[in-house]
mmCIF file of C-alpha atoms and ligand atoms in Angstrom:
data_model
loop_
_atom_site.group_PDB
_atom_site.id
_atom_site.type_symbol
_atom_site.label_atom_id
_atom_site.label_comp_id
_atom_site.label_asym_id
_atom_site.label_seq_id
_atom_site.Cartn_x
_atom_site.Cartn_y
_atom_site.Cartn_z
ATOM 1 C CA MET A 295 -19.518 17.639 -128.628
ATOM 2 C CA ARG A 296 -18.117 18.265 -125.192
ATOM 3 C CA VAL A 297 -15.304 20.677 -124.426
ATOM 4 C CA LEU A 298 -13.278 21.175 -121.256
ATOM 5 C CA GLY A 299 -12.260 24.805 -120.670
ATOM 6 C CA ILE A 300 -9.296 25.907 -118.571
ATOM 7 C CA GLU A 301 -8.857 29.554 -117.548
ATOM 8 C CA THR A 302 -5.673 30.715 -115.784
ATOM 9 C CA SER A 303 -4.911 34.143 -117.258
ATOM 10 C CA CYS A 304 -4.832 36.067 -113.995
ATOM 11 C CA ASP A 305 -5.927 35.337 -110.431
ATOM 12 C CA GLU A 306 -8.734 32.839 -110.935
ATOM 13 C CA THR A 307 -8.433 29.157 -111.751
ATOM 14 C CA GLY A 308 -11.556 28.198 -113.699
ATOM 15 C CA LEU A 309 -12.479 24.817 -115.173
ATOM 16 C CA ALA A 310 -15.721 23.829 -116.875
ATOM 17 C CA ILE A 311 -17.272 21.357 -119.295
ATOM 18 C CA VAL A 312 -19.766 22.534 -121.916
ATOM 19 C CA ASP A 313 -21.910 20.227 -124.052
ATOM 20 C CA SER A 314 -23.121 21.365 -127.498
ATOM 21 C CA GLU A 315 -26.642 20.022 -126.845
ATOM 22 C CA VAL A 316 -27.158 20.379 -123.097
ATOM 23 C CA GLY A 317 -25.018 23.460 -122.362
ATOM 24 C CA LEU A 318 -22.998 23.808 -119.186
ATOM 25 C CA LEU A 319 -22.402 20.434 -117.489
ATOM 26 C CA ALA A 320 -20.053 21.481 -114.689
ATOM 27 C CA HIS A 321 -17.904 24.369 -113.597
ATOM 28 C CA ARG A 322 -15.521 25.156 -110.767
ATOM 29 C CA LEU A 323 -13.740 28.344 -109.867
ATOM 30 C CA HIS A 324 -10.990 28.993 -107.386
ATOM 31 C CA SER A 325 -10.358 32.664 -106.627
ATOM 32 C CA GLN A 326 -6.906 33.693 -105.416
ATOM 33 C CA VAL A 327 -8.180 36.826 -103.676
ATOM 34 C CA ASP A 328 -6.802 35.674 -100.310
ATOM 35 C CA VAL A 329 -3.362 35.022 -101.807
ATOM 36 C CA HIS A 330 -3.008 38.545 -103.235
ATOM 37 C CA ALA A 331 -5.108 40.670 -100.855
ATOM 38 C CA VAL A 332 -2.219 41.351 -98.459
ATOM 39 C CA TYR A 333 -0.206 42.815 -101.345
ATOM 40 C CA GLY A 334 -3.059 44.997 -102.627
ATOM 41 C CA GLY A 335 -2.849 43.511 -106.116
ATOM 42 C CA VAL A 336 -1.975 40.400 -108.097
ATOM 43 C CA VAL A 337 1.572 39.019 -107.575
ATOM 44 C CA PRO A 338 2.270 37.117 -110.833
ATOM 45 C CA GLU A 339 4.609 34.455 -109.410
ATOM 46 C CA LEU A 340 2.172 33.613 -106.609
ATOM 47 C CA ALA A 341 -0.639 33.419 -109.169
ATOM 48 C CA SER A 342 1.276 30.845 -111.261
ATOM 49 C CA ARG A 343 2.106 28.710 -108.236
ATOM 50 C CA ASP A 344 -1.470 28.704 -107.032
ATOM 51 C CA HIS A 345 -2.840 27.743 -110.465
ATOM 52 C CA ILE A 346 -0.465 24.743 -110.520
ATOM 53 C CA GLN A 347 -1.821 23.547 -107.188
ATOM 54 C CA ARG A 348 -5.474 24.009 -108.092
ATOM 55 C CA ILE A 349 -5.906 22.823 -111.672
ATOM 56 C CA LEU A 350 -5.861 19.037 -111.225
ATOM 57 C CA PRO A 351 -8.129 18.865 -108.143
ATOM 58 C CA LEU A 352 -10.644 21.124 -109.949
ATOM 59 C CA LEU A 353 -10.356 18.950 -113.061
ATOM 60 C CA ARG A 354 -11.284 15.877 -111.038
ATOM 61 C CA GLU A 355 -14.309 17.713 -109.652
ATOM 62 C CA VAL A 356 -15.687 18.845 -113.018
ATOM 63 C CA LEU A 357 -15.188 15.400 -114.567
ATOM 64 C CA ASP A 358 -16.997 13.805 -111.608
ATOM 65 C CA GLU A 359 -19.849 16.292 -111.806
ATOM 66 C CA ALA A 360 -20.222 15.792 -115.559
ATOM 67 C CA GLU A 361 -19.973 12.017 -114.959
ATOM 68 C CA MET A 362 -17.428 11.475 -117.678
ATOM 69 C CA ARG A 363 -13.829 10.525 -118.303
ATOM 70 C CA GLY A 364 -11.273 12.669 -120.104
ATOM 71 C CA PRO A 365 -11.086 10.660 -123.344
ATOM 72 C CA GLU A 366 -14.841 11.118 -123.815
ATOM 73 C CA LEU A 367 -14.256 14.843 -124.366
ATOM 74 C CA SER A 368 -14.059 16.329 -127.877
ATOM 75 C CA ALA A 369 -11.360 18.907 -127.062
ATOM 76 C CA VAL A 370 -9.587 20.847 -124.330
ATOM 77 C CA ALA A 371 -9.806 24.640 -124.702
ATOM 78 C CA TYR A 372 -7.445 26.864 -122.752
ATOM 79 C CA THR A 373 -6.855 30.598 -122.373
ATOM 80 C CA ALA A 374 -3.771 31.340 -124.469
ATOM 81 C CA GLY A 375 -3.808 35.109 -123.783
ATOM 82 C CA PRO A 376 -3.823 37.947 -123.097
ATOM 83 C CA GLY A 377 -2.825 37.763 -119.446
ATOM 84 C CA LEU A 378 0.082 37.076 -117.103
ATOM 85 C CA LEU A 379 2.530 34.920 -119.027
ATOM 86 C CA GLY A 380 3.450 32.592 -116.160
ATOM 87 C CA ALA A 381 -0.191 32.095 -115.203
ATOM 88 C CA LEU A 382 -1.182 31.446 -118.830
ATOM 89 C CA LEU A 383 1.604 28.889 -119.198
ATOM 90 C CA THR A 384 0.306 26.797 -116.303
ATOM 91 C CA GLY A 385 -3.140 26.349 -117.889
ATOM 92 C CA ALA A 386 -1.741 25.984 -121.400
ATOM 93 C CA SER A 387 0.756 23.281 -120.383
ATOM 94 C CA VAL A 388 -1.810 21.270 -118.466
ATOM 95 C CA ALA A 389 -4.391 21.600 -121.257
ATOM 96 C CA ARG A 390 -1.900 20.604 -123.947
ATOM 97 C CA SER A 391 -0.693 17.608 -121.920
ATOM 98 C CA LEU A 392 -4.197 16.371 -121.077
ATOM 99 C CA ALA A 393 -5.269 16.656 -124.708
ATOM 100 C CA TYR A 394 -2.198 14.738 -125.836
ATOM 101 C CA GLY A 395 -2.847 12.000 -123.291
ATOM 102 C CA TRP A 396 -6.522 11.758 -124.208
ATOM 103 C CA GLY A 397 -5.866 11.902 -127.943
ATOM 104 C CA ILE A 398 -8.029 14.971 -128.566
ATOM 105 C CA PRO A 399 -7.274 18.511 -129.857
ATOM 106 C CA ALA A 400 -6.073 21.335 -127.609
ATOM 107 C CA LEU A 401 -7.593 24.647 -128.679
ATOM 108 C CA PRO A 402 -6.016 27.981 -127.695
ATOM 109 C CA VAL A 403 -8.724 30.537 -126.831
ATOM 110 C CA HIS A 404 -8.502 34.338 -126.697
ATOM 111 C CA HIS A 405 -9.575 35.423 -123.208
ATOM 112 C CA LEU A 406 -11.626 38.356 -124.509
ATOM 113 C CA GLU A 407 -13.447 36.178 -127.048
ATOM 114 C CA GLY A 408 -14.383 34.041 -124.054
ATOM 115 C CA HIS A 409 -15.759 37.119 -122.272
ATOM 116 C CA LEU A 410 -17.810 38.361 -125.214
ATOM 117 C CA LEU A 411 -19.365 34.953 -125.901
ATOM 118 C CA ALA A 412 -20.219 34.377 -122.229
ATOM 119 C CA PRO A 413 -23.919 35.426 -122.554
ATOM 120 C CA LEU A 414 -24.361 32.315 -124.743
ATOM 121 C CA LEU A 415 -23.896 30.174 -121.636
ATOM 122 C CA ASP A 416 -27.389 31.206 -120.541
ATOM 123 C CA ASP A 417 -29.082 32.313 -123.739
ATOM 124 C CA ALA A 418 -28.399 30.507 -127.007
ATOM 125 C CA SER A 419 -30.486 33.041 -128.951
ATOM 126 C CA LEU A 420 -27.615 35.519 -129.141
ATOM 127 C CA ALA A 421 -26.448 35.718 -132.767
ATOM 128 C CA PHE A 422 -23.889 37.739 -134.741
ATOM 129 C CA PRO A 423 -23.587 40.594 -135.550
ATOM 130 C CA PHE A 424 -23.602 42.495 -132.278
ATOM 131 C CA LEU A 425 -21.876 45.364 -130.523
ATOM 132 C CA VAL A 426 -19.790 44.480 -127.473
ATOM 133 C CA LEU A 427 -18.977 46.708 -124.545
ATOM 134 C CA LEU A 428 -16.091 44.866 -122.949
ATOM 135 C CA VAL A 429 -15.290 46.181 -119.489
ATOM 136 C CA SER A 430 -12.733 44.195 -117.520
ATOM 137 C CA GLY A 431 -9.748 44.807 -115.279
ATOM 138 C CA GLY A 432 -7.412 45.209 -118.226
ATOM 139 C CA HIS A 433 -9.641 46.297 -121.108
ATOM 140 C CA THR A 434 -12.388 48.785 -121.915
ATOM 141 C CA GLN A 435 -13.355 48.384 -125.533
ATOM 142 C CA LEU A 436 -16.276 48.843 -127.905
ATOM 143 C CA ILE A 437 -16.152 46.089 -130.483
ATOM 144 C CA HIS A 438 -18.276 45.370 -133.537
ATOM 145 C CA ALA A 439 -18.509 41.570 -133.590
ATOM 146 C CA ARG A 440 -19.534 40.524 -137.118
ATOM 147 C CA GLY A 441 -18.845 36.817 -136.689
ATOM 148 C CA LEU A 442 -16.728 34.374 -134.714
ATOM 149 C CA GLY A 443 -13.241 35.871 -134.817
ATOM 150 C CA ALA A 444 -14.323 38.894 -136.902
ATOM 151 C CA TYR A 445 -13.929 41.726 -134.443
ATOM 152 C CA GLU A 446 -13.570 45.400 -135.301
ATOM 153 C CA LEU A 447 -12.357 47.725 -132.566
ATOM 154 C CA LEU A 448 -14.497 50.888 -132.601
ATOM 155 C CA GLY A 449 -13.143 52.601 -129.505
ATOM 156 C CA GLU A 450 -11.269 51.958 -126.272
ATOM 157 C CA SER A 451 -9.907 53.565 -123.156
ATOM 158 C CA ILE A 452 -6.757 55.504 -123.937
ATOM 159 C CA ASP A 453 -5.479 55.017 -120.389
ATOM 160 C CA ASP A 454 -6.940 53.060 -117.427
ATOM 161 C CA ALA A 455 -9.479 50.297 -118.028
ATOM 162 C CA ALA A 456 -12.841 50.736 -116.278
ATOM 163 C CA GLY A 457 -12.103 47.881 -113.856
ATOM 164 C CA GLU A 458 -8.676 49.331 -113.126
ATOM 165 C CA ALA A 459 -10.341 52.691 -112.344
ATOM 166 C CA PHE A 460 -12.744 50.920 -109.954
ATOM 167 C CA ASP A 461 -9.825 49.144 -108.272
ATOM 168 C CA LYS A 462 -7.672 52.282 -107.952
ATOM 169 C CA THR A 463 -10.580 54.386 -106.671
ATOM 170 C CA ALA A 464 -11.402 51.677 -104.128
ATOM 171 C CA LYS A 465 -7.793 51.792 -102.958
ATOM 172 C CA LEU A 466 -8.001 55.593 -102.537
ATOM 173 C CA LEU A 467 -11.092 55.049 -100.390
ATOM 174 C CA GLY A 468 -9.247 52.503 -98.259
ATOM 175 C CA LEU A 469 -11.258 49.532 -99.527
ATOM 176 C CA GLY A 470 -9.601 46.156 -100.018
ATOM 177 C CA TYR A 471 -8.555 44.307 -103.157
ATOM 178 C CA PRO A 472 -10.260 43.596 -105.516
ATOM 179 C CA GLY A 473 -11.886 46.986 -105.311
ATOM 180 C CA GLY A 474 -14.712 46.869 -107.851
ATOM 181 C CA PRO A 475 -17.290 44.870 -105.890
ATOM 182 C CA ALA A 476 -16.335 46.597 -102.596
ATOM 183 C CA LEU A 477 -16.730 50.042 -104.153
ATOM 184 C CA ALA A 478 -20.102 49.094 -105.656
ATOM 185 C CA GLN A 479 -21.280 47.892 -102.248
ATOM 186 C CA LEU A 480 -20.218 51.132 -100.576
ATOM 187 C CA ALA A 481 -21.844 53.197 -103.345
ATOM 188 C CA ALA A 482 -25.126 51.374 -102.764
ATOM 189 C CA THR A 483 -25.243 52.734 -99.197
ATOM 190 C CA ALA A 484 -25.014 56.369 -100.386
ATOM 191 C CA ASP A 485 -28.767 56.917 -100.340
ATOM 192 C CA ALA A 486 -29.188 55.163 -97.006
ATOM 193 C CA GLU A 487 -26.701 57.610 -95.506
ATOM 194 C CA SER A 488 -29.115 60.320 -96.690
ATOM 195 C CA VAL A 489 -26.426 62.053 -98.668
ATOM 196 C CA THR A 490 -27.942 65.063 -100.420
ATOM 197 C CA LYS A 491 -28.781 64.083 -103.894
ATOM 198 C CA SER A 492 -29.344 66.522 -106.707
ATOM 199 C CA GLY A 493 -29.272 64.999 -110.140
ATOM 200 C CA ALA A 494 -26.159 62.891 -110.370
ATOM 201 C CA SER A 495 -24.350 64.788 -107.647
ATOM 202 C CA PHE A 496 -23.814 63.276 -104.205
ATOM 203 C CA GLY A 497 -23.192 65.488 -101.206
ATOM 204 C CA GLY A 498 -22.571 68.261 -103.733
ATOM 205 C CA LEU A 499 -19.905 66.140 -105.415
ATOM 206 C CA ARG A 500 -20.037 65.767 -109.171
ATOM 207 C CA LEU A 501 -17.107 64.060 -110.847
ATOM 208 C CA PRO A 502 -16.159 64.690 -114.495
ATOM 209 C CA ARG A 503 -17.505 62.623 -117.386
ATOM 210 C CA PRO A 504 -14.219 62.166 -119.263
ATOM 211 C CA MET A 505 -14.244 62.666 -123.040
ATOM 212 C CA LEU A 506 -18.019 62.859 -123.311
ATOM 213 C CA ASP A 507 -17.711 66.318 -124.804
ATOM 214 C CA ARG A 508 -15.519 64.981 -127.603
ATOM 215 C CA PRO A 509 -16.664 63.060 -130.646
ATOM 216 C CA GLY A 510 -15.391 59.544 -131.220
ATOM 217 C CA LEU A 511 -15.663 56.355 -129.246
ATOM 218 C CA ASP A 512 -12.463 56.427 -127.218
ATOM 219 C CA MET A 513 -12.649 56.804 -123.451
ATOM 220 C CA SER A 514 -10.384 57.865 -120.602
ATOM 221 C CA PHE A 515 -10.628 57.016 -116.919
ATOM 222 C CA SER A 516 -7.356 58.136 -115.350
ATOM 223 C CA GLY A 517 -8.544 61.733 -114.864
ATOM 224 C CA LEU A 518 -11.495 60.457 -112.895
ATOM 225 C CA LYS A 519 -9.136 58.793 -110.471
ATOM 226 C CA THR A 520 -7.328 62.114 -109.964
ATOM 227 C CA ALA A 521 -10.668 63.846 -109.335
ATOM 228 C CA VAL A 522 -11.458 61.193 -106.711
ATOM 229 C CA ARG A 523 -8.087 61.769 -105.049
ATOM 230 C CA THR A 524 -8.826 65.498 -104.828
ATOM 231 C CA ALA A 525 -12.285 64.809 -103.367
ATOM 232 C CA VAL A 526 -10.812 62.430 -100.778
ATOM 233 C CA HIS A 527 -8.193 64.994 -99.734
ATOM 234 C CA LYS A 528 -10.832 67.714 -99.301
ATOM 235 C CA GLY A 529 -12.230 65.557 -96.530
ATOM 236 C CA GLN A 530 -15.764 66.958 -96.809
ATOM 237 C CA TYR A 531 -17.456 64.053 -98.580
ATOM 238 C CA ALA A 532 -18.608 60.773 -97.094
ATOM 239 C CA PRO A 533 -16.717 57.817 -98.674
ATOM 240 C CA ALA A 534 -20.074 56.400 -99.803
ATOM 241 C CA ALA A 535 -20.856 59.670 -101.584
ATOM 242 C CA ILE A 536 -17.516 59.582 -103.410
ATOM 243 C CA ALA A 537 -18.018 55.929 -104.345
ATOM 244 C CA ARG A 538 -21.489 56.693 -105.669
ATOM 245 C CA ALA A 539 -20.369 59.794 -107.594
ATOM 246 C CA PHE A 540 -17.575 57.726 -109.159
ATOM 247 C CA GLU A 541 -19.915 54.895 -110.121
ATOM 248 C CA GLU A 542 -22.360 57.410 -111.648
ATOM 249 C CA ALA A 543 -19.595 59.086 -113.674
ATOM 250 C CA VAL A 544 -18.276 55.773 -115.042
ATOM 251 C CA THR A 545 -21.772 54.503 -115.802
ATOM 252 C CA GLU A 546 -22.866 57.658 -117.607
ATOM 253 C CA THR A 547 -19.665 57.740 -119.673
ATOM 254 C CA LEU A 548 -19.915 54.070 -120.675
ATOM 255 C CA VAL A 549 -23.638 54.288 -121.456
ATOM 256 C CA GLU A 550 -23.232 57.364 -123.665
ATOM 257 C CA LYS A 551 -20.205 55.992 -125.553
ATOM 258 C CA THR A 552 -22.041 52.713 -126.069
ATOM 259 C CA ARG A 553 -25.117 54.564 -127.344
ATOM 260 C CA ARG A 554 -22.932 56.362 -129.879
ATOM 261 C CA ALA A 555 -21.293 53.084 -130.917
ATOM 262 C CA LEU A 556 -24.718 51.512 -131.503
ATOM 263 C CA GLU A 557 -25.650 54.470 -133.659
ATOM 264 C CA HIS A 558 -22.342 54.330 -135.547
ATOM 265 C CA SER A 559 -22.357 50.568 -136.161
ATOM 266 C CA ALA A 560 -26.110 50.047 -136.551
ATOM 267 C CA ALA A 561 -25.561 46.748 -134.694
ATOM 268 C CA PRO A 562 -28.950 45.199 -133.791
ATOM 269 C CA THR A 563 -27.871 43.762 -130.438
ATOM 270 C CA LEU A 564 -25.677 44.788 -127.515
ATOM 271 C CA VAL A 565 -23.499 42.444 -125.457
ATOM 272 C CA VAL A 566 -21.926 43.651 -122.226
ATOM 273 C CA ALA A 567 -19.132 41.488 -120.846
ATOM 274 C CA GLY A 568 -16.110 41.449 -118.529
ATOM 275 C CA GLY A 569 -15.827 41.832 -114.765
ATOM 276 C CA VAL A 570 -17.327 45.331 -114.589
ATOM 277 C CA ALA A 571 -20.453 44.037 -116.369
ATOM 278 C CA ALA A 572 -21.323 42.551 -112.965
ATOM 279 C CA ASN A 573 -21.919 46.108 -111.713
ATOM 280 C CA VAL A 574 -25.618 46.540 -110.974
ATOM 281 C CA ARG A 575 -25.783 50.275 -111.715
ATOM 282 C CA LEU A 576 -23.988 49.884 -115.049
ATOM 283 C CA ARG A 577 -26.263 46.995 -116.022
ATOM 284 C CA ALA A 578 -29.345 49.085 -115.237
ATOM 285 C CA GLY A 579 -28.040 52.088 -117.209
ATOM 286 C CA LEU A 580 -27.212 50.022 -120.288
ATOM 287 C CA GLU A 581 -30.460 48.083 -120.071
ATOM 288 C CA ALA A 582 -32.458 51.342 -120.010
ATOM 289 C CA MET A 583 -30.488 52.798 -122.938
ATOM 290 C CA GLY A 584 -30.983 49.607 -124.964
ATOM 291 C CA GLN A 585 -34.689 49.570 -124.215
ATOM 292 C CA ALA A 586 -35.050 53.200 -125.314
ATOM 293 C CA ARG A 587 -33.409 52.304 -128.648
ATOM 294 C CA GLY A 588 -35.220 48.989 -129.061
ATOM 295 C CA VAL A 589 -31.910 47.114 -128.880
ATOM 296 C CA PRO A 590 -31.852 43.877 -126.873
ATOM 297 C CA VAL A 591 -29.035 43.803 -124.313
ATOM 298 C CA PHE A 592 -27.319 40.542 -123.345
ATOM 299 C CA PHE A 593 -25.296 40.203 -120.143
ATOM 300 C CA PRO A 594 -23.674 37.063 -118.792
ATOM 301 C CA ARG A 595 -24.992 36.104 -115.355
ATOM 302 C CA PRO A 596 -22.834 38.016 -112.797
ATOM 303 C CA ALA A 597 -20.720 34.936 -111.958
ATOM 304 C CA PHE A 598 -19.752 34.590 -115.635
ATOM 305 C CA CYS A 599 -18.908 38.301 -116.062
ATOM 306 C CA THR A 600 -15.684 37.839 -114.145
ATOM 307 C CA ASP A 601 -13.068 35.297 -115.228
ATOM 308 C CA ASN A 602 -14.251 31.689 -115.398
ATOM 309 C CA GLY A 603 -13.649 28.415 -117.213
ATOM 310 C CA ALA A 604 -17.149 28.140 -118.677
ATOM 311 C CA MET A 605 -16.638 31.001 -121.134
ATOM 312 C CA ILE A 606 -13.376 29.441 -122.317
ATOM 313 C CA ALA A 607 -15.046 26.042 -122.792
ATOM 314 C CA LEU A 608 -17.843 27.720 -124.731
ATOM 315 C CA ALA A 609 -15.487 29.727 -126.972
ATOM 316 C CA GLY A 610 -13.535 26.506 -127.619
ATOM 317 C CA LEU A 611 -16.755 24.667 -128.472
ATOM 318 C CA ARG A 612 -17.817 27.390 -130.923
ATOM 319 C CA ARG A 613 -14.388 27.266 -132.580
ATOM 320 C CA LEU A 614 -14.530 23.475 -132.772
ATOM 321 C CA GLN A 615 -18.009 23.597 -134.313
ATOM 322 C CA ALA A 616 -16.679 26.116 -136.839
ATOM 323 C CA GLY A 617 -14.017 23.651 -137.919
ATOM 324 C CA ALA A 618 -11.037 24.738 -135.833
ATOM 325 C CA THR A 619 -8.303 22.142 -135.544
ATOM 326 C CA GLU A 620 -4.838 22.161 -134.076
ATOM 327 C CA SER A 621 -1.873 22.489 -136.376
ATOM 328 C CA ASP A 622 0.844 21.203 -134.036
ATOM 329 C CA LEU A 623 1.609 20.269 -130.438
ATOM 330 C CA ALA A 624 2.653 23.788 -129.412
ATOM 331 C CA ILE A 625 1.836 25.209 -125.986
ATOM 332 C CA ARG A 626 0.525 28.680 -126.817
ATOM 333 C CA ALA A 627 0.683 31.637 -124.450
ATOM 334 C CA ARG A 628 0.736 35.343 -125.359
ATOM 335 C CA ALA A 629 0.783 38.044 -122.692
ATOM 336 C CA ARG A 630 -0.290 40.643 -125.269
ATOM 337 C CA TRP A 631 -2.694 39.621 -127.990
ATOM 338 C CA PRO A 632 -5.038 42.147 -129.629
ATOM 339 C CA LEU A 633 -8.521 40.715 -130.198
ATOM 340 C CA THR A 634 -8.491 42.160 -133.714
ATOM 341 C CA GLU A 635 -5.647 39.763 -134.662
ATOM 342 C CA LEU A 636 -7.995 36.789 -134.420
ATOM 343 C CA VAL A 637 -8.844 35.021 -137.634
ATOM 344 C CA ALA A 638 -12.498 34.739 -138.594
ATOM 345 C CA GLU A 639 -13.955 31.268 -138.901
ATOM 346 C CA ALA A 640 -15.461 31.255 -142.392
ATOM 347 C CA SER A 641 -18.114 28.651 -141.720
ATOM 348 C CA VAL A 642 -19.856 30.574 -138.930
HETATM 349 O O1 LIG B 2025 -12.930 40.255 -116.395
HETATM 350 P P1 LIG B 2025 -12.293 40.251 -115.064
HETATM 351 O O2 LIG B 2025 -12.698 39.205 -114.066
HETATM 352 O O3 LIG B 2025 -10.739 40.128 -115.189
HETATM 353 C C1 LIG B 2025 -10.037 40.632 -116.286
HETATM 354 O O4 LIG B 2025 -10.003 39.941 -117.329
HETATM 355 O O5 LIG B 2025 -9.527 41.764 -116.134
HETATM 356 O O6 LIG B 2025 -12.522 41.712 -114.453
HETATM 357 C C2 LIG B 2025 -12.050 42.053 -113.185
HETATM 358 C C3 LIG B 2025 -12.416 43.505 -112.913
HETATM 359 C C4 LIG B 2025 -11.758 44.048 -111.659
HETATM 360 O O7 LIG B 2025 -11.195 45.306 -111.968
HETATM 361 C C5 LIG B 2025 -12.933 44.165 -110.689
HETATM 362 O O8 LIG B 2025 -12.745 45.176 -109.732
HETATM 363 C C6 LIG B 2025 -14.079 44.472 -111.627
HETATM 364 O O9 LIG B 2025 -13.837 43.638 -112.742
HETATM 365 N N1 LIG B 2025 -15.391 44.168 -111.031
HETATM 366 C C7 LIG B 2025 -16.336 45.103 -110.759
HETATM 367 C C8 LIG B 2025 -17.429 44.424 -110.161
HETATM 368 N N2 LIG B 2025 -17.120 43.091 -110.115
HETATM 369 C C9 LIG B 2025 -15.870 42.967 -110.642
HETATM 370 N N3 LIG B 2025 -16.353 46.434 -110.959
HETATM 371 C C10 LIG B 2025 -17.459 47.114 -110.580
HETATM 372 N N4 LIG B 2025 -18.522 46.538 -109.999
HETATM 373 C C11 LIG B 2025 -18.576 45.208 -109.777
HETATM 374 N N5 LIG B 2025 -19.644 44.656 -109.203
HETATM 375 ZN ZN1 LIG B 2026 -11.185 38.637 -117.860
#
């Protein structure tokens, strides 16, 4: 089986072809960072227009690389939500039309299911059940994944998502958009600047670990942003020290909440996915915690942590293998779509 995946939920156009035997055959990604950077964030209408221009040229490239023609595919999978409605509609319409023309099914995929299955692109040994720490620009959730489509939400951020906190903090520090990678880069220079380091405090700065003192698996990151603003206004800390203190606070909070979720769920495996899973410090912290508990930790390769077409193709392939079919010719797009509303595939 071979599935084409199309991702257009936000500011990246991603296309890929995954084969059930060989794995990933081809993938292409176009990032719209340049389009939105001047505005300091994603402009939905510009995102939709850019997706429209990019999808077909990228499609030609992945088909060429995989050395196949459209009708040889088994299905076209597309991100049906959650995300920006206009952006979703571009990918969904193209996917639905291609599938109709090629006489194959079009499978709507949940963007977050794509994220949490992404480690399978590199390591087929990952098997249900597992705990997922999903950390993206829009979501921060701890999920008990019992099977394909069987997802129980154990805890989540009650305000900003982790990625959003990275982006907002980066903005406060005068870094560009998107802020996460830029902030991580700045944080990495904190030691080189010989900032005094005592425990997890940089230049004497220690930011709060929100909600760690409370039981439960929910998280909160908006207070951290306020603490960063106060630190910036004080003017006594090097930007690198603030970036590092912020990264430490987020990492420690996520690691501890994840540890508690592993204890609570007794899940044998941990999956970390979503854009923030590309963060080196967070990866190291979670890896160490998993090792201490004897729990294997799966991460997608950094390029597949952030949005991409390969994870959508893979999720579509898994659904197809589990017997998913299409019921009609509808073009599906949902801006809001809780992961827990997905229906479990019985045969997986
Ligand atoms: O999963 P993703 O590509 O898009 C959503 O579905 O939201 O995640 C994007 C988020 C952004 O907030 C970005 O700043 C963050 O992931 N991010 C990072 C890093 N790379 C991307 N945050 C921290 N460190 C990174 N290295
Ligand atoms: Zn995403």
